[in-house]
PDB file of C-alpha atoms in Angstrom:
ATOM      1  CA  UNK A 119       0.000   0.000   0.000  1.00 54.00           C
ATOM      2  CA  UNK A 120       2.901   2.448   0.695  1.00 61.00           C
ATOM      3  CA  UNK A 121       4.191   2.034  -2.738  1.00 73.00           C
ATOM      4  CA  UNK A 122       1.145   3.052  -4.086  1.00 75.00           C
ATOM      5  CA  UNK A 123       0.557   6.065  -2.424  1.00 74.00           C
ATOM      6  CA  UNK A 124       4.468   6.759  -3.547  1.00 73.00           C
ATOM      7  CA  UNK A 125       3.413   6.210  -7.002  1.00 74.00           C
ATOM      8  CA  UNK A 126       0.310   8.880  -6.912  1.00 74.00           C
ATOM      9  CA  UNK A 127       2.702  11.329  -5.210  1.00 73.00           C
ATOM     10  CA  UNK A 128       5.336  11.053  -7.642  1.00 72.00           C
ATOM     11  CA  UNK A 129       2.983  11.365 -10.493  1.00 73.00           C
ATOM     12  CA  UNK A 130       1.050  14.315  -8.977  1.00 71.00           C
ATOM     13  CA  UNK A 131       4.290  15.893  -8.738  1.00 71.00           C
ATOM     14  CA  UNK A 132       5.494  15.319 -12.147  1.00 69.00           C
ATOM     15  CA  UNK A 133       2.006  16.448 -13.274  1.00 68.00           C
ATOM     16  CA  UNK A 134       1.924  19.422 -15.456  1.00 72.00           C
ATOM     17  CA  UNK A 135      -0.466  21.728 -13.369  1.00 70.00           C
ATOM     18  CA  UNK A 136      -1.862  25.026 -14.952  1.00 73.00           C
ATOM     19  CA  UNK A 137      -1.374  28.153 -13.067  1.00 75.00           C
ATOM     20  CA  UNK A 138      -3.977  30.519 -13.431  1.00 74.00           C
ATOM     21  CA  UNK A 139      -2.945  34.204 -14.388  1.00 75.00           C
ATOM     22  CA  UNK A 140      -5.606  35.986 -12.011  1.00 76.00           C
ATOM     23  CA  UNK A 141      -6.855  37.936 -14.561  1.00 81.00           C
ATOM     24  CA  UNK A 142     -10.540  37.053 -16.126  1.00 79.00           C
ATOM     25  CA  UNK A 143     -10.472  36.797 -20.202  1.00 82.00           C
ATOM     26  CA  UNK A 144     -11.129  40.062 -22.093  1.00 83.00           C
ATOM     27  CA  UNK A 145     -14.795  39.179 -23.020  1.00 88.00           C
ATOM     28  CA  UNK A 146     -15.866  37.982 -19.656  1.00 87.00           C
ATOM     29  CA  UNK A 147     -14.730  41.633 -18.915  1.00 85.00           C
ATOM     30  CA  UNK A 148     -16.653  43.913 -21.277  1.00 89.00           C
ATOM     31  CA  UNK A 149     -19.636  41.535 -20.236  1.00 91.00           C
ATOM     32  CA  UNK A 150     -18.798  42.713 -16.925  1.00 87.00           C
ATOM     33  CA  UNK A 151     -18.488  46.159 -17.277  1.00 87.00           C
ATOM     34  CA  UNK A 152     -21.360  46.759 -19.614  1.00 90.00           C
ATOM     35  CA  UNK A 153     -23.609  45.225 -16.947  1.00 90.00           C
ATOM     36  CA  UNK A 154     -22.061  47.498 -14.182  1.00 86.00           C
ATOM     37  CA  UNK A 155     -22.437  50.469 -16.186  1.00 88.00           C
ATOM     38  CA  UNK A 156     -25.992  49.913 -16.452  1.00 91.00           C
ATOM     39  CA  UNK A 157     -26.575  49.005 -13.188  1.00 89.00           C
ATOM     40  CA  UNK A 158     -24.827  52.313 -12.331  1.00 86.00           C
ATOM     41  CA  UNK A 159     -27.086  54.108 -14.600  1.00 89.00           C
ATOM     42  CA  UNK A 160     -30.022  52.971 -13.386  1.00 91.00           C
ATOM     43  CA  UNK A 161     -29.337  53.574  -9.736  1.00 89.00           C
ATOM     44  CA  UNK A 162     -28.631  56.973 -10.538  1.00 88.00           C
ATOM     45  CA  UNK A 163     -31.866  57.585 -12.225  1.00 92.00           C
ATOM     46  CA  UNK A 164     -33.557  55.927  -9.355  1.00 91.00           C
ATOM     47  CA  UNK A 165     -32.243  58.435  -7.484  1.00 90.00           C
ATOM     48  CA  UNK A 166     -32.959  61.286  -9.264  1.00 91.00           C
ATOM     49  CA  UNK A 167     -36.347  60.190  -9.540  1.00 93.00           C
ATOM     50  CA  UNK A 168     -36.293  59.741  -5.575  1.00 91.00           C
ATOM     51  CA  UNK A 169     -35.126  63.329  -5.411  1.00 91.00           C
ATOM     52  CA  UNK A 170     -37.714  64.376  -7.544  1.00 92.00           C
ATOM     53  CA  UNK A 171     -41.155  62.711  -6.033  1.00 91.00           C
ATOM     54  CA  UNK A 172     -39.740  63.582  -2.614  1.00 89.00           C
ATOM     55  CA  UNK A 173     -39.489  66.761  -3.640  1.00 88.00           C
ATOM     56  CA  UNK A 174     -43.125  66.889  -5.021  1.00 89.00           C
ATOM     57  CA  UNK A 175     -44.739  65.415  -2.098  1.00 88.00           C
ATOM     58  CA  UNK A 176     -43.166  67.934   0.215  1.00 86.00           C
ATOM     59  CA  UNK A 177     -44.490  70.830  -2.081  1.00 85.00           C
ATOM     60  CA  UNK A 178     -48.285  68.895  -2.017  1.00 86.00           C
ATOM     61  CA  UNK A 179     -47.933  68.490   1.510  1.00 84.00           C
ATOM     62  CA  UNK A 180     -47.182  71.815   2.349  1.00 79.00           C
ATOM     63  CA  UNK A 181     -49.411  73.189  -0.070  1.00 76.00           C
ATOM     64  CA  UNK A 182     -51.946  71.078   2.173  1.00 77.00           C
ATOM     65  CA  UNK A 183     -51.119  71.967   5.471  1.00 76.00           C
ATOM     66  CA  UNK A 184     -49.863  68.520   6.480  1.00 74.00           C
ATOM     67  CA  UNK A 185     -47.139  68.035   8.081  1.00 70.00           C
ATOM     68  CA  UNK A 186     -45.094  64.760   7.170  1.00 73.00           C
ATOM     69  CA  UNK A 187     -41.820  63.464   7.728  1.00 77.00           C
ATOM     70  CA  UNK A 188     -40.276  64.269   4.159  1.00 79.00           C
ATOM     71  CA  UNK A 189     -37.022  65.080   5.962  1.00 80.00           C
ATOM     72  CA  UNK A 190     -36.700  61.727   6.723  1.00 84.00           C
ATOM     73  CA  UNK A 191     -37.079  60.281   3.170  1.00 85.00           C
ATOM     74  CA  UNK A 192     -35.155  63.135   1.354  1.00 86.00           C
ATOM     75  CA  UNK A 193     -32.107  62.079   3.799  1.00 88.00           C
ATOM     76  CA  UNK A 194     -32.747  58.349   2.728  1.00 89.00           C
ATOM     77  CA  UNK A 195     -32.920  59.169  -0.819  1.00 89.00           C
ATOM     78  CA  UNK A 196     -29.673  61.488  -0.468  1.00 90.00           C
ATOM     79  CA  UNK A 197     -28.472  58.030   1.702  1.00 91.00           C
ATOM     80  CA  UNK A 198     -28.750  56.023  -1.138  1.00 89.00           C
ATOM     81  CA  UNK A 199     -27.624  58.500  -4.264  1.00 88.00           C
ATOM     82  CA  UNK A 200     -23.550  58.672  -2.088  1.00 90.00           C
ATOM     83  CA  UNK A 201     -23.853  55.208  -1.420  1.00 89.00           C
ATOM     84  CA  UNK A 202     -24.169  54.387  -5.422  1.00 86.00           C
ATOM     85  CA  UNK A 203     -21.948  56.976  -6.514  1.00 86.00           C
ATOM     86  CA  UNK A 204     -19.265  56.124  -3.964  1.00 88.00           C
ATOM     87  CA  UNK A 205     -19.838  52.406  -4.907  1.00 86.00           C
ATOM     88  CA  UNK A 206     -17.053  51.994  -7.263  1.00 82.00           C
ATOM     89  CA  UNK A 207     -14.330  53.600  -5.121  1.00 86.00           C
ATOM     90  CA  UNK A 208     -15.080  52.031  -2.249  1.00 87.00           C
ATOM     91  CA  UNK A 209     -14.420  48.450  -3.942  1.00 83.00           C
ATOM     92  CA  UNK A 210     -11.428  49.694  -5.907  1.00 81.00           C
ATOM     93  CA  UNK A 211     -10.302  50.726  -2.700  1.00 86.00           C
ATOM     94  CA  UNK A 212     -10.902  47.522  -0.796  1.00 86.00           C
ATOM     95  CA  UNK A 213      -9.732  45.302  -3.106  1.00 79.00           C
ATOM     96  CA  UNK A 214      -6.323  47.193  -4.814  1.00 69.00           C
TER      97      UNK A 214
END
């Protein structure tokens, strides 16, 4: 049994192993970036559009007399539009 288990260590070590360059192929890439610069797109129209309704309901409610808590949601919205435009920074950051 010991000469066996020689055998498979000798061949794994004469195997010819690939090493992998840590780098994805150039196609998986674009792929990759066109579908992040989308998703980046979109998030920033979503927040524009946040902006903007907020920004209506607080002139409706006003315009009402009601009081609401508009604050609140414009800082959320606001929240979200630096979190998606710091996105990309933050991970080239982390990971570089």
């Amino acid at each position: 049994m010991p000469s066996v288990m020689l055998k498979a260590a000798v061949y794994l070590a004469e195997a010819d192993v690939p090493e992998p360059t840590g780098e994805a192929p150039d196609e998986l890439s674009d792929k990759v970036d066109v579908v992040l610069n989308l998703v980046a797109w979109a998030g920033t129209v979503a927040g524009v559009l946040g902006v903007l309704v907020t920004g209506a309901m607080m002139a409706v409610s006003l315009k009402r007399g009601e009081s609401s808590e508009h604050a609140s949601r414009l800082g959320l919205v606001l929240g979200g539009c630096v979190l998606i435009s710091t996105a990309g920074p933050i991970i080239s950051f982390v990971f570089n």
